[in-house]
PDB file of C-alpha atoms and ligand atoms in Angstrom:
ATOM      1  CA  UNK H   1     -22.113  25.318   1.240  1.00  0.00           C
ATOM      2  CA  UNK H   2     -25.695  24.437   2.002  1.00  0.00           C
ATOM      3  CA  UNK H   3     -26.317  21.927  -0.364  1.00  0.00           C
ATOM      4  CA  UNK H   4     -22.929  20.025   0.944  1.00  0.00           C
ATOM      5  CA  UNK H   5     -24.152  20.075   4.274  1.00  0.00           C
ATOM      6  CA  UNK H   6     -27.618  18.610   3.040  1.00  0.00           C
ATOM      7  CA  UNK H   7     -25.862  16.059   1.382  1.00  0.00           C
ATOM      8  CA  UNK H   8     -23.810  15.533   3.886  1.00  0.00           C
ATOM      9  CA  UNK H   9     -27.038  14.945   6.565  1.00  0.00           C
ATOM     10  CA  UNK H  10     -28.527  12.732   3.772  1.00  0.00           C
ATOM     11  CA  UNK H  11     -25.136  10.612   3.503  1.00  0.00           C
ATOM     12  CA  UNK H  12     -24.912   9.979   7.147  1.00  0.00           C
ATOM     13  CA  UNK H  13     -28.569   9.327   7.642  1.00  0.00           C
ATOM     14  CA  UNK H  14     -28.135   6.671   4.984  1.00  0.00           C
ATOM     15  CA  UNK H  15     -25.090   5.259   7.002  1.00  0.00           C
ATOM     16  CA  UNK H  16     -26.683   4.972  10.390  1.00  0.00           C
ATOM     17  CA  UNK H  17     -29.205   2.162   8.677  1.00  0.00           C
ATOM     18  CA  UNK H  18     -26.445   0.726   7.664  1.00  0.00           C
ATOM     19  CA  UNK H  19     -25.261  -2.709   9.239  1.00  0.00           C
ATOM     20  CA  UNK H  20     -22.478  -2.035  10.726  1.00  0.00           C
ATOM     21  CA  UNK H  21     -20.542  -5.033   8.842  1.00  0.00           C
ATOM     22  CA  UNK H  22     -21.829  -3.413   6.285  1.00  0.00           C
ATOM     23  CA  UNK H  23     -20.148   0.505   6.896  1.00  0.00           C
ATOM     24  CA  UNK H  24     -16.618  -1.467   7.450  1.00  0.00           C
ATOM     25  CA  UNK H  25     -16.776  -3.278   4.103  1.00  0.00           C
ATOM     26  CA  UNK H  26     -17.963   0.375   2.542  1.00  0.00           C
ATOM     27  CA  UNK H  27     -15.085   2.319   4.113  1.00  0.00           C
ATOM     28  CA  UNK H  28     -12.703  -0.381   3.026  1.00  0.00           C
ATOM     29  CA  UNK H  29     -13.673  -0.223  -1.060  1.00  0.00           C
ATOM     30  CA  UNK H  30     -10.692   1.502  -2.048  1.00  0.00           C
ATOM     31  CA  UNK H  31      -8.560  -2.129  -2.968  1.00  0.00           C
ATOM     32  CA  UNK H  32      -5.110  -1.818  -3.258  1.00  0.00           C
ATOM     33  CA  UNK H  33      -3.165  -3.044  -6.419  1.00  0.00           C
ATOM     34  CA  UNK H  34      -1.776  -6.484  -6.181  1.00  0.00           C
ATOM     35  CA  UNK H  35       1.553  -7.462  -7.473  1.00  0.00           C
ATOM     36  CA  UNK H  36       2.371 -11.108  -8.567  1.00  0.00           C
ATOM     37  CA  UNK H  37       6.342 -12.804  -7.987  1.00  0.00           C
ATOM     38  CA  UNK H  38       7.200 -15.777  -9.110  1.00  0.00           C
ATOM     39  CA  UNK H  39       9.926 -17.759  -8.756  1.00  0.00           C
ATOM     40  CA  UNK H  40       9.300 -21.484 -10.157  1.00  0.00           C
ATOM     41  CA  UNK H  41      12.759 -22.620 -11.431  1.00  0.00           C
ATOM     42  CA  UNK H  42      14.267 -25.124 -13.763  1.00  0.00           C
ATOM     43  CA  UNK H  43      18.089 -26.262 -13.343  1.00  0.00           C
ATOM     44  CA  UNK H  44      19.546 -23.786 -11.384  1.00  0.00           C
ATOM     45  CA  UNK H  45      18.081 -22.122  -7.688  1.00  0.00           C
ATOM     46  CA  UNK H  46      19.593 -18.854  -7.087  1.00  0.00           C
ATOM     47  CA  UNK H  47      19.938 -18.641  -2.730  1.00  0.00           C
ATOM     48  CA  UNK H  48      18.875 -14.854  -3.462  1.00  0.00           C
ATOM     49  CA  UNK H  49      15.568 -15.606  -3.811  1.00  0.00           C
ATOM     50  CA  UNK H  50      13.831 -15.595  -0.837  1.00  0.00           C
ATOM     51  CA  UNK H  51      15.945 -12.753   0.182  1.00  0.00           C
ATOM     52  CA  UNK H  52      14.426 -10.516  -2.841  1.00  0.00           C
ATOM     53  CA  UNK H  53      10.540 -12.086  -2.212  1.00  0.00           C
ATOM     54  CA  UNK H  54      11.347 -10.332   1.925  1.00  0.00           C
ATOM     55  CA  UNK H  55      12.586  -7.067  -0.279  1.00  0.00           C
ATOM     56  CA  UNK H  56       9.624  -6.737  -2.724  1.00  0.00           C
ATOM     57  CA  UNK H  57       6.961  -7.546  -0.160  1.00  0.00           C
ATOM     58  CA  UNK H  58       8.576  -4.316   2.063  1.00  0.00           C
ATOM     59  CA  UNK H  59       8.236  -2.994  -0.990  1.00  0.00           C
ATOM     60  CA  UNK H  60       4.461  -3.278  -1.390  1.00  0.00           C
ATOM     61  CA  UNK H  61       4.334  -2.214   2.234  1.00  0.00           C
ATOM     62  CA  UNK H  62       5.570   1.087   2.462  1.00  0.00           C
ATOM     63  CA  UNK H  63       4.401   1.848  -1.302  1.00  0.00           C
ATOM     64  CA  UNK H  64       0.659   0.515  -0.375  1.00  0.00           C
ATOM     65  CA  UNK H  65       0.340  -2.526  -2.943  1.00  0.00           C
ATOM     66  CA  UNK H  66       0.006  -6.395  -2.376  1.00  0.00           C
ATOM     67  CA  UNK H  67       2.600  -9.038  -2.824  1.00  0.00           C
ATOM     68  CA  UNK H  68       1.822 -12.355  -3.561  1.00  0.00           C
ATOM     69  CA  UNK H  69       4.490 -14.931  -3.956  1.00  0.00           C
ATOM     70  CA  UNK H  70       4.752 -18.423  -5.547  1.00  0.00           C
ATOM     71  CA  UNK H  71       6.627 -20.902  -7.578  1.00  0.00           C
ATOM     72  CA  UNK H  72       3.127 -23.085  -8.615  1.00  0.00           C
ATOM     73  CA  UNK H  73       3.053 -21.979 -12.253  1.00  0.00           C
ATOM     74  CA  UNK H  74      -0.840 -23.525 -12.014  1.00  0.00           C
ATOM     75  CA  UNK H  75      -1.757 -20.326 -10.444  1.00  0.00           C
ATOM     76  CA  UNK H  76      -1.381 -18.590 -14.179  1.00  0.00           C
ATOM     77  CA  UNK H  77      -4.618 -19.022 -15.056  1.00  0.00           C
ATOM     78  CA  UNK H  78      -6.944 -16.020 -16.917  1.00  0.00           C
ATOM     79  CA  UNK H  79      -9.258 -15.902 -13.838  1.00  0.00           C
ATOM     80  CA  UNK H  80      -6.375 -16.140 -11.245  1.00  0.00           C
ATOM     81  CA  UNK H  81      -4.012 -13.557 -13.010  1.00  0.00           C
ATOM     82  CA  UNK H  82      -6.663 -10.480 -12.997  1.00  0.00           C
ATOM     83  CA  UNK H  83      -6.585  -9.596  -9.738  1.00  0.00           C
ATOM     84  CA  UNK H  84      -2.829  -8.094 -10.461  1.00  0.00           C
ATOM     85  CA  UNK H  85      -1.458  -5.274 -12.077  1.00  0.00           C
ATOM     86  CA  UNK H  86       2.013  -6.866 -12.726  1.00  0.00           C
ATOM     87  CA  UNK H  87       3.686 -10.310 -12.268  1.00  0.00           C
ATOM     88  CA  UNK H  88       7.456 -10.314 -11.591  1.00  0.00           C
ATOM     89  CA  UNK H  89       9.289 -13.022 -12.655  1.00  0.00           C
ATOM     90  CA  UNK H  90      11.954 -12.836  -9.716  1.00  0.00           C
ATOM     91  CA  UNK H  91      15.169 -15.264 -10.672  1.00  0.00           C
ATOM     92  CA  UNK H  92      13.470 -17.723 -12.327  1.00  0.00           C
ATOM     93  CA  UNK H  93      15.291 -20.129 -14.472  1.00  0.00           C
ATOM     94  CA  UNK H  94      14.478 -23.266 -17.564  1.00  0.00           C
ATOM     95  CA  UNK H  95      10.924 -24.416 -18.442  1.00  0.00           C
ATOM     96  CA  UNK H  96       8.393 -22.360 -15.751  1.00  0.00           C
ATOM     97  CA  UNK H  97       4.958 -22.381 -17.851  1.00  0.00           C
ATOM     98  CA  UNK H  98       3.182 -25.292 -19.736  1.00  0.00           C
ATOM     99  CA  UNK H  99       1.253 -24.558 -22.560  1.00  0.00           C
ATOM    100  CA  UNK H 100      -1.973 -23.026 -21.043  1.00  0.00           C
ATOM    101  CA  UNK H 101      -0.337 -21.274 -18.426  1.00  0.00           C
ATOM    102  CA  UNK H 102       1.931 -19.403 -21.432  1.00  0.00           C
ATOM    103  CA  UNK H 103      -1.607 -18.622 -22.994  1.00  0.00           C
ATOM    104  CA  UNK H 104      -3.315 -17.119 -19.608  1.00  0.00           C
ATOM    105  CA  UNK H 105       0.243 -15.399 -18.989  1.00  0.00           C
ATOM    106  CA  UNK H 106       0.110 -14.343 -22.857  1.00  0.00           C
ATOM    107  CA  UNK H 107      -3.594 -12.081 -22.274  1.00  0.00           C
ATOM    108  CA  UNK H 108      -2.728 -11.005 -19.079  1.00  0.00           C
ATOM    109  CA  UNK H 109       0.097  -9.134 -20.937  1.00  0.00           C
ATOM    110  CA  UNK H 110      -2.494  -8.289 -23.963  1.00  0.00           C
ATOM    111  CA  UNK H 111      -4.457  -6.411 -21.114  1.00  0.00           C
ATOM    112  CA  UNK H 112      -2.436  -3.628 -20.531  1.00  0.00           C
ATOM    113  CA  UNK H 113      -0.514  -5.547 -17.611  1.00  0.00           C
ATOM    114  CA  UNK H 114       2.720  -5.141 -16.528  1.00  0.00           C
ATOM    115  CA  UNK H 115       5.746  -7.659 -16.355  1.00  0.00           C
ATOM    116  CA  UNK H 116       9.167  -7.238 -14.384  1.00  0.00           C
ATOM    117  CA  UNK H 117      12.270  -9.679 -14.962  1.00  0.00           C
ATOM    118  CA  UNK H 118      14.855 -10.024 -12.734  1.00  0.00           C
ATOM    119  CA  UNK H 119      18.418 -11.758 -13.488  1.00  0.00           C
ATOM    120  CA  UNK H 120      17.383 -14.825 -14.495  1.00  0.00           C
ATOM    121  CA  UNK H 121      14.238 -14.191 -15.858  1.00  0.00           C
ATOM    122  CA  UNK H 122      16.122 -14.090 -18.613  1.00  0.00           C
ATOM    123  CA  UNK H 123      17.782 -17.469 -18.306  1.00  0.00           C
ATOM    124  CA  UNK H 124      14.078 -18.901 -18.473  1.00  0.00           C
ATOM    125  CA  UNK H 125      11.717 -20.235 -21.139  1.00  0.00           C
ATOM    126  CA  UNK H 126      14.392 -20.360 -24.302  1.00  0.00           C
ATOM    127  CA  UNK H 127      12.270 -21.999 -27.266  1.00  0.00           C
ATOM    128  CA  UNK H 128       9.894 -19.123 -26.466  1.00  0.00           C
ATOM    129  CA  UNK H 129       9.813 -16.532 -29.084  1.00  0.00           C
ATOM    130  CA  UNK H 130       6.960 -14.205 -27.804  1.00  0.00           C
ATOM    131  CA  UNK H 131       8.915 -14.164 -24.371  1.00  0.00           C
ATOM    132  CA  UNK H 132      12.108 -13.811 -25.665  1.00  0.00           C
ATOM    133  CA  UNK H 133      10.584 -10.413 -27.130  1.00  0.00           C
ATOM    134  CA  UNK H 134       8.802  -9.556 -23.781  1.00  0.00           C
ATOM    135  CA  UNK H 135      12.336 -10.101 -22.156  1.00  0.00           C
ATOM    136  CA  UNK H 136      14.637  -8.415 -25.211  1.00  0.00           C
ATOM    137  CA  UNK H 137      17.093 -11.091 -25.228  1.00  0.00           C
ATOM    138  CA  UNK H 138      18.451 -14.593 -23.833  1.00  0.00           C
ATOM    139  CA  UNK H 139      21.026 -15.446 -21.227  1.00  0.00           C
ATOM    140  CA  UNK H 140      24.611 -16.667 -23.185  1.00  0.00           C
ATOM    141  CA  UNK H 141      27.167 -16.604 -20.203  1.00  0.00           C
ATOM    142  CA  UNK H 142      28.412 -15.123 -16.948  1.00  0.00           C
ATOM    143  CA  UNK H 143      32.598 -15.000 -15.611  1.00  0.00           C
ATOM    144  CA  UNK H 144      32.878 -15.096 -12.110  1.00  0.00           C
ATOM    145  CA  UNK H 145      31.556 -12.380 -10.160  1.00  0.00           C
ATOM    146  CA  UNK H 146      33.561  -9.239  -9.735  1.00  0.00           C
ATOM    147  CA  UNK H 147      33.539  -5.228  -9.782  1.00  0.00           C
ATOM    148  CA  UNK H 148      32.402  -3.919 -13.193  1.00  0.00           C
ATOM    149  CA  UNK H 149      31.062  -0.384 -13.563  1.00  0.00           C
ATOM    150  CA  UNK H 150      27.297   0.187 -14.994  1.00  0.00           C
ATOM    151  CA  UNK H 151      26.346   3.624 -17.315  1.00  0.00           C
ATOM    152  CA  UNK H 152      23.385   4.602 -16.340  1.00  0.00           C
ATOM    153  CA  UNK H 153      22.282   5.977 -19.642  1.00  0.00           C
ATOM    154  CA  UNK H 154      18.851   7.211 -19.039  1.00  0.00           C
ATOM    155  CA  UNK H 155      18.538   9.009 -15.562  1.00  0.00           C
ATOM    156  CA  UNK H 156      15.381  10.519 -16.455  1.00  0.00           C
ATOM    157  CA  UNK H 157      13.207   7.314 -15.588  1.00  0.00           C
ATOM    158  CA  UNK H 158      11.640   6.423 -12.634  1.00  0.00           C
ATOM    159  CA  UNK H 159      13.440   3.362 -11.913  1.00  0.00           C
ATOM    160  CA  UNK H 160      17.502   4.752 -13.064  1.00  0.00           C
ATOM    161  CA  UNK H 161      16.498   8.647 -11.563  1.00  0.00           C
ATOM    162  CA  UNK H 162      18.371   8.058  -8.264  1.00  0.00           C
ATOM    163  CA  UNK H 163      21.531   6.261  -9.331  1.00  0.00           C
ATOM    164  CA  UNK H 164      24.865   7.711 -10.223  1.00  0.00           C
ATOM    165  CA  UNK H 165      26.120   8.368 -13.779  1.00  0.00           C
ATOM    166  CA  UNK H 166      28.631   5.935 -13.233  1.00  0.00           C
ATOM    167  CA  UNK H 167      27.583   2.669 -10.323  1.00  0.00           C
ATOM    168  CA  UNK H 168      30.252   0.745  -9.053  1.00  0.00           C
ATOM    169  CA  UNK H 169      28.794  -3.047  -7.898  1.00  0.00           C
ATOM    170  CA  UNK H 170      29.807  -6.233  -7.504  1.00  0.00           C
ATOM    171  CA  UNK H 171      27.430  -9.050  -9.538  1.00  0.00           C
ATOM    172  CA  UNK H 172      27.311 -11.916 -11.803  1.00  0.00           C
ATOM    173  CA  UNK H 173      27.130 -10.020 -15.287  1.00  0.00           C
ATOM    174  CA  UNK H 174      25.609 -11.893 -18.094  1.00  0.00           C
ATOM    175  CA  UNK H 175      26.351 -11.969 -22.001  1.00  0.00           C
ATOM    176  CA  UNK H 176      23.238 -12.176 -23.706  1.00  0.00           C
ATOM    177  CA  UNK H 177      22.314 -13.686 -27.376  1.00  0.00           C
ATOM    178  CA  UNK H 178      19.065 -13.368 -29.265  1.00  0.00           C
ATOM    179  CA  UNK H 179      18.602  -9.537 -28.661  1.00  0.00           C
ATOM    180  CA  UNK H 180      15.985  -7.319 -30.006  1.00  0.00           C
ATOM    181  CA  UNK H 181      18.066  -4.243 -28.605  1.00  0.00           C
ATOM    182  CA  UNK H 182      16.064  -1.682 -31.279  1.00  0.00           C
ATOM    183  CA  UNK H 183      12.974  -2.792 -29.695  1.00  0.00           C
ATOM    184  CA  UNK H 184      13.256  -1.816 -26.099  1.00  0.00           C
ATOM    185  CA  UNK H 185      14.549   1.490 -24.223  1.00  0.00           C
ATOM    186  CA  UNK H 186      17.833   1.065 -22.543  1.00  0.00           C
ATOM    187  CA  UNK H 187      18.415   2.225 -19.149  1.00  0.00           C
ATOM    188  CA  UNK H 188      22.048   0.603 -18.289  1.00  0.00           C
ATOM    189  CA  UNK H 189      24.906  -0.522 -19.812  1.00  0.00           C
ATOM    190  CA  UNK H 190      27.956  -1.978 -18.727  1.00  0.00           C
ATOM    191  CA  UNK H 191      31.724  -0.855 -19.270  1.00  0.00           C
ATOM    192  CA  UNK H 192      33.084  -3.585 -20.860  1.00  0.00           C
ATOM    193  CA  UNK H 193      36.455  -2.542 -19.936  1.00  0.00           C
ATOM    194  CA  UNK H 194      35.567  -2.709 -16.821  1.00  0.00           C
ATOM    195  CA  UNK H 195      35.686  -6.418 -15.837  1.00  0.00           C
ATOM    196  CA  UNK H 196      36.997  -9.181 -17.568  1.00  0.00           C
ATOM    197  CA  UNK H 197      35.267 -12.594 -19.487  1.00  0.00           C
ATOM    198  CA  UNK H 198      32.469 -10.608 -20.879  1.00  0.00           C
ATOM    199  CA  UNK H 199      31.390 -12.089 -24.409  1.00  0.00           C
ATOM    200  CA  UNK H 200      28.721  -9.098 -25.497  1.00  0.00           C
ATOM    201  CA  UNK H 201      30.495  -6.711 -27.274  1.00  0.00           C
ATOM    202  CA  UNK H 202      30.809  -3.136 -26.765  1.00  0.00           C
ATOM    203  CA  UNK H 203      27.260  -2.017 -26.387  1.00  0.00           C
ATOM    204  CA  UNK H 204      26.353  -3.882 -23.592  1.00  0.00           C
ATOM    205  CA  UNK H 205      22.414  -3.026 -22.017  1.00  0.00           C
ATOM    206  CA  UNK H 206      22.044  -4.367 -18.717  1.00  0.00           C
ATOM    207  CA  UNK H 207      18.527  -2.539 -17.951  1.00  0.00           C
ATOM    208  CA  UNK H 208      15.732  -1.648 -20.064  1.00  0.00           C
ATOM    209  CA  UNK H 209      11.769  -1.090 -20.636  1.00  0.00           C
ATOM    210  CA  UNK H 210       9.183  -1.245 -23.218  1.00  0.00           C
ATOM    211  CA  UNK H 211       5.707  -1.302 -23.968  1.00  0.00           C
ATOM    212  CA  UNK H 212       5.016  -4.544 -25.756  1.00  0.00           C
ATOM    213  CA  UNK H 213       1.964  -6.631 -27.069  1.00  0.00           C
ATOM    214  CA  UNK H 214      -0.546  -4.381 -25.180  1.00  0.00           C
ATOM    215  CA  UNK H 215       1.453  -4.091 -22.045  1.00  0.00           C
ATOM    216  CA  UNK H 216       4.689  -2.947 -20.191  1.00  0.00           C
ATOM    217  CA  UNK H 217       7.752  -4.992 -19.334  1.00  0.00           C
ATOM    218  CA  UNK H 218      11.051  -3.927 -17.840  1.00  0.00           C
ATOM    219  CA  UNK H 219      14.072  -5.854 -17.058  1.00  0.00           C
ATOM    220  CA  UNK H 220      16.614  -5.778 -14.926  1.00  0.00           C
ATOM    221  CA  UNK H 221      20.510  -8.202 -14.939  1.00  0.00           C
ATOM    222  CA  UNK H 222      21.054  -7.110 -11.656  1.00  0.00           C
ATOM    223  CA  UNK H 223      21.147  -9.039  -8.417  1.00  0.00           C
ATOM    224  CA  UNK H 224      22.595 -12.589  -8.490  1.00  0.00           C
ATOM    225  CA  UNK H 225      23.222 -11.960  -4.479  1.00  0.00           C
ATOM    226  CA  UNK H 226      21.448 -11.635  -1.658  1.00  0.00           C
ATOM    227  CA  UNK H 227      23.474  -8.643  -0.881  1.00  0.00           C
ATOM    228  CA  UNK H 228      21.285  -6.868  -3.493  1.00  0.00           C
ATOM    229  CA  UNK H 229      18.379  -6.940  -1.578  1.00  0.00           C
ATOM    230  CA  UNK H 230      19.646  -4.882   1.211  1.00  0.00           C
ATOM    231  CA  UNK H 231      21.558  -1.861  -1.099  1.00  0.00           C
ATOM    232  CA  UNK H 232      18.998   0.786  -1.432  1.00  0.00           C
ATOM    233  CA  UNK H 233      19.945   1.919  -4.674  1.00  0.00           C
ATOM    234  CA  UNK H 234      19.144  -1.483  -6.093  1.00  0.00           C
ATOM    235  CA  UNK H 235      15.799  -2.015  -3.822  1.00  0.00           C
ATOM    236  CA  UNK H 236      14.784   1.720  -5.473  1.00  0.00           C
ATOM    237  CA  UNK H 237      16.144   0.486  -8.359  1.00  0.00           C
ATOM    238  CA  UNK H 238      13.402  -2.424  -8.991  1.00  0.00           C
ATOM    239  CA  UNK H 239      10.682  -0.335  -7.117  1.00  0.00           C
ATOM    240  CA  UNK H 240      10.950   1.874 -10.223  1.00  0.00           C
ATOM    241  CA  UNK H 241      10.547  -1.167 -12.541  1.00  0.00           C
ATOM    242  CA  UNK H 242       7.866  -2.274 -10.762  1.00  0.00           C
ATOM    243  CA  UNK H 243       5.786   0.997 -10.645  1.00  0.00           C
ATOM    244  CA  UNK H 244       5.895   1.415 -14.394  1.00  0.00           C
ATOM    245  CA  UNK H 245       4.953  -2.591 -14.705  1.00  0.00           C
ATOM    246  CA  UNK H 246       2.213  -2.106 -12.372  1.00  0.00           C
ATOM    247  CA  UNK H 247       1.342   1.534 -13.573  1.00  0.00           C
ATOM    248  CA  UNK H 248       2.736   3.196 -16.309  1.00  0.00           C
ATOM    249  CA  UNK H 249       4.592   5.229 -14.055  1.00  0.00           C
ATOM    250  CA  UNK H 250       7.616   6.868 -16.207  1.00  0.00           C
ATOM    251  CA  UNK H 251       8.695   9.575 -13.756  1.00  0.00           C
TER     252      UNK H 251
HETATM  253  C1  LIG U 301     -17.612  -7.552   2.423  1.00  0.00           C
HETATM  254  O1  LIG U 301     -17.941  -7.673   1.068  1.00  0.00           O
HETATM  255  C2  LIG U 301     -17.605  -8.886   0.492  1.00  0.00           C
HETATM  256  C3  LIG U 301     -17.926  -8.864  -0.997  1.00  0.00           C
HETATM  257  O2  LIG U 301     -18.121  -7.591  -1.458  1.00  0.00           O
HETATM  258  C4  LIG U 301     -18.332 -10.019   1.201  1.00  0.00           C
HETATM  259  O3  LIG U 301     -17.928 -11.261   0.644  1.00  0.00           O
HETATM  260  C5  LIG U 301     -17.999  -9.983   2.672  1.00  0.00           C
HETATM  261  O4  LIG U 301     -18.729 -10.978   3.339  1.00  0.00           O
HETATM  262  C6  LIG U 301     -18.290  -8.625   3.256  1.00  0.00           C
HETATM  263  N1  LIG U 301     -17.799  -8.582   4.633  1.00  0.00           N
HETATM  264  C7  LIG U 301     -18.520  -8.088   5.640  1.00  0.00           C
HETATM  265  C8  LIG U 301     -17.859  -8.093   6.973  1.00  0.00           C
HETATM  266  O5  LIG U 301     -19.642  -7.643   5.466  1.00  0.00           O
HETATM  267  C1  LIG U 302       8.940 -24.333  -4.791  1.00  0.00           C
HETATM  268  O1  LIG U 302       9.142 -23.931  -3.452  1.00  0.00           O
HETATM  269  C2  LIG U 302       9.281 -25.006  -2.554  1.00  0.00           C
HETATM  270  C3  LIG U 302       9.273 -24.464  -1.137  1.00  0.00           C
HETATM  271  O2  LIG U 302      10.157 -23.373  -1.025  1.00  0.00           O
HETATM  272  C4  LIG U 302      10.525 -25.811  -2.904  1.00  0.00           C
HETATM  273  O3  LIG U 302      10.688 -26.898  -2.039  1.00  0.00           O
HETATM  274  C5  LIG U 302      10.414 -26.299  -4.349  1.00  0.00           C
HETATM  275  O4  LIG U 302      11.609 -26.929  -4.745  1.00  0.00           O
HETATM  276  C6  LIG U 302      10.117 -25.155  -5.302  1.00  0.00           C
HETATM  277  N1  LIG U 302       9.843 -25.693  -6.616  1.00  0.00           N
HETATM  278  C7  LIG U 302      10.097 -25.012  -7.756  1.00  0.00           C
HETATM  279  C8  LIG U 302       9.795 -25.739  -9.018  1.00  0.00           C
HETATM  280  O5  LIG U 302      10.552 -23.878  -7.801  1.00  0.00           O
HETATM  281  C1  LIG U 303      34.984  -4.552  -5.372  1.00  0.00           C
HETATM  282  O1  LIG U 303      34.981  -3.163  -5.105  1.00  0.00           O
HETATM  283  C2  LIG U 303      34.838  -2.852  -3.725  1.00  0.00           C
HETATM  284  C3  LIG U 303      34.674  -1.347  -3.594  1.00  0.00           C
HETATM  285  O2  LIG U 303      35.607  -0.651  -4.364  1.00  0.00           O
HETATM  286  C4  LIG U 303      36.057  -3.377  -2.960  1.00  0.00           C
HETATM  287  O3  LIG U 303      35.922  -3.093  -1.591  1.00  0.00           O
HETATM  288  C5  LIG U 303      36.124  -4.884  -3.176  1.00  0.00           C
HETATM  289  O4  LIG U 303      37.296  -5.398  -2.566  1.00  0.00           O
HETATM  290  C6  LIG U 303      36.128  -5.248  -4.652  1.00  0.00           C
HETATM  291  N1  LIG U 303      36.015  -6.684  -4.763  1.00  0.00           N
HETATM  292  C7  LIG U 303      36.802  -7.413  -5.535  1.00  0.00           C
HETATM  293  C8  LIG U 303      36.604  -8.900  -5.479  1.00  0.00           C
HETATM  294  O5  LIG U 303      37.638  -6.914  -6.284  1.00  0.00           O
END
């Protein structure tokens, strides 16, 4: 008890020197995490978009990390991309990164970074074979948007623990091609039965996770609509996704 109070008389002594510029900076050192969403896009601009950048940044807010946004792929540069923990690639679509910018994007990964990828993420950067592994799969086609019913398959992860067994929504629900389904954990699936013009297949995954090349990426089909981005269940839905990118976080 002593010695903490000596300490203690030491550590304030110390402070009282201090300038008091200085003594704001100090009591300010503990940085908060920084999360990257991007949202360049190629032939097709999905209106949800600025309606999920509002969600994620409320996200950051009450969950204490940053969110910047942007669509200027320059920005992926080694130096520029270390400051984050994660980069989501919110509903992005075609050609986003040149050459360079795939290679800073590439280490970021390699450094035990995080990546999230949301609807069209997936619909992005064909001709890519390292980020058609990141992503597990390509777009192929959508119907029109209707009810379907998602199995959530794995409720024991932090971003599916909330949801029902069985989730009723309305959504654009793609068929993918150029899978790598053994290489990822699968979250959600959809009953095929339960809307019509799918072209998957039976085994349909519609969420998933996996470590890969050093670091973490998840993915989520979910949310052509702005409507998305006010249904809790979806907003905790991606908050999980983005707290394993960012952190590892499983549970
Ligand atoms: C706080 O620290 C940073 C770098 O550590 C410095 O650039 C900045 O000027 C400092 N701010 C104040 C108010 O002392
Ligand atoms: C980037 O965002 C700006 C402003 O919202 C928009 O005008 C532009 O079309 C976007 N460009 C790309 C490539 O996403
Ligand atoms: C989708 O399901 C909801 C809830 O059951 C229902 O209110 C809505 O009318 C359905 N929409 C369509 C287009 O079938």
């Amino acid at each position: 008890m002593k010695l903490i109070t000596i300490q203690a008389g030491i550590l304030l002594c110390l402070h009282a020197t201090l300038h008091i510029s200085s003594a704001i900076n100090t009591t300010k050192a503990v940085k908060q995490p920084k999360l990257l969403v991007f949202t360049k896009i190629g032939p097709y601009y999905h209106e949800s978009i600025p309606f999920g950048i509002a969600a994620i940044e409320k996200l950051g807010r009450d969950n204490e990390f940053l969110v910047d946004a942007t669509n200027d792929s320059s920005l992926f540069t080694n130096n520029n991309l270390k400051q984050y923990s994660a980069v989501v690639f919110l509903s992005t679509t075609g050609d986003v990164l040149n050459d360079q910018e795939k290679n800073a994007f590439v280490r970021f990964i390699r450094s035990d970074k995080g990546f999230v990828g949301i609807h069209s993420a997936i619909d992005t950067e064909y001709g890519w074979p390292w980020y058609n592994k990141l992503l597990g799969g390509y777009f192929m086609s959508h119907p029109i948007q209707q009810n379907a019913t998602l199995n959530v398959i794995d409720r024991r992860f932090i971003a599916t623990k909330h949801l029902p067994k069985q989730w009723k929504r309305f959504d654009e629900w793609y068929s993918f091609q150029a899978t790598h389904w053994t290489d990822v954990h699968i979250l959600i699936t959809i009953d095929e039965k339960s809307y019509i013009g799918g072209e998957h297949g039976q085994f349909h995954p519609m969420s998933w996770y996996h470590r890969y090349d050093g670091g973490r990426a998840f993915y989520t089909q979910l949310s052509h609509r702005e409507e998305s981005y006010a249904d809790p269940l979806f907003l905790q839905h991606i908050l999980g996704g983005i707290q394993y990118a960012m952190f590892g976080r499983t549970r």
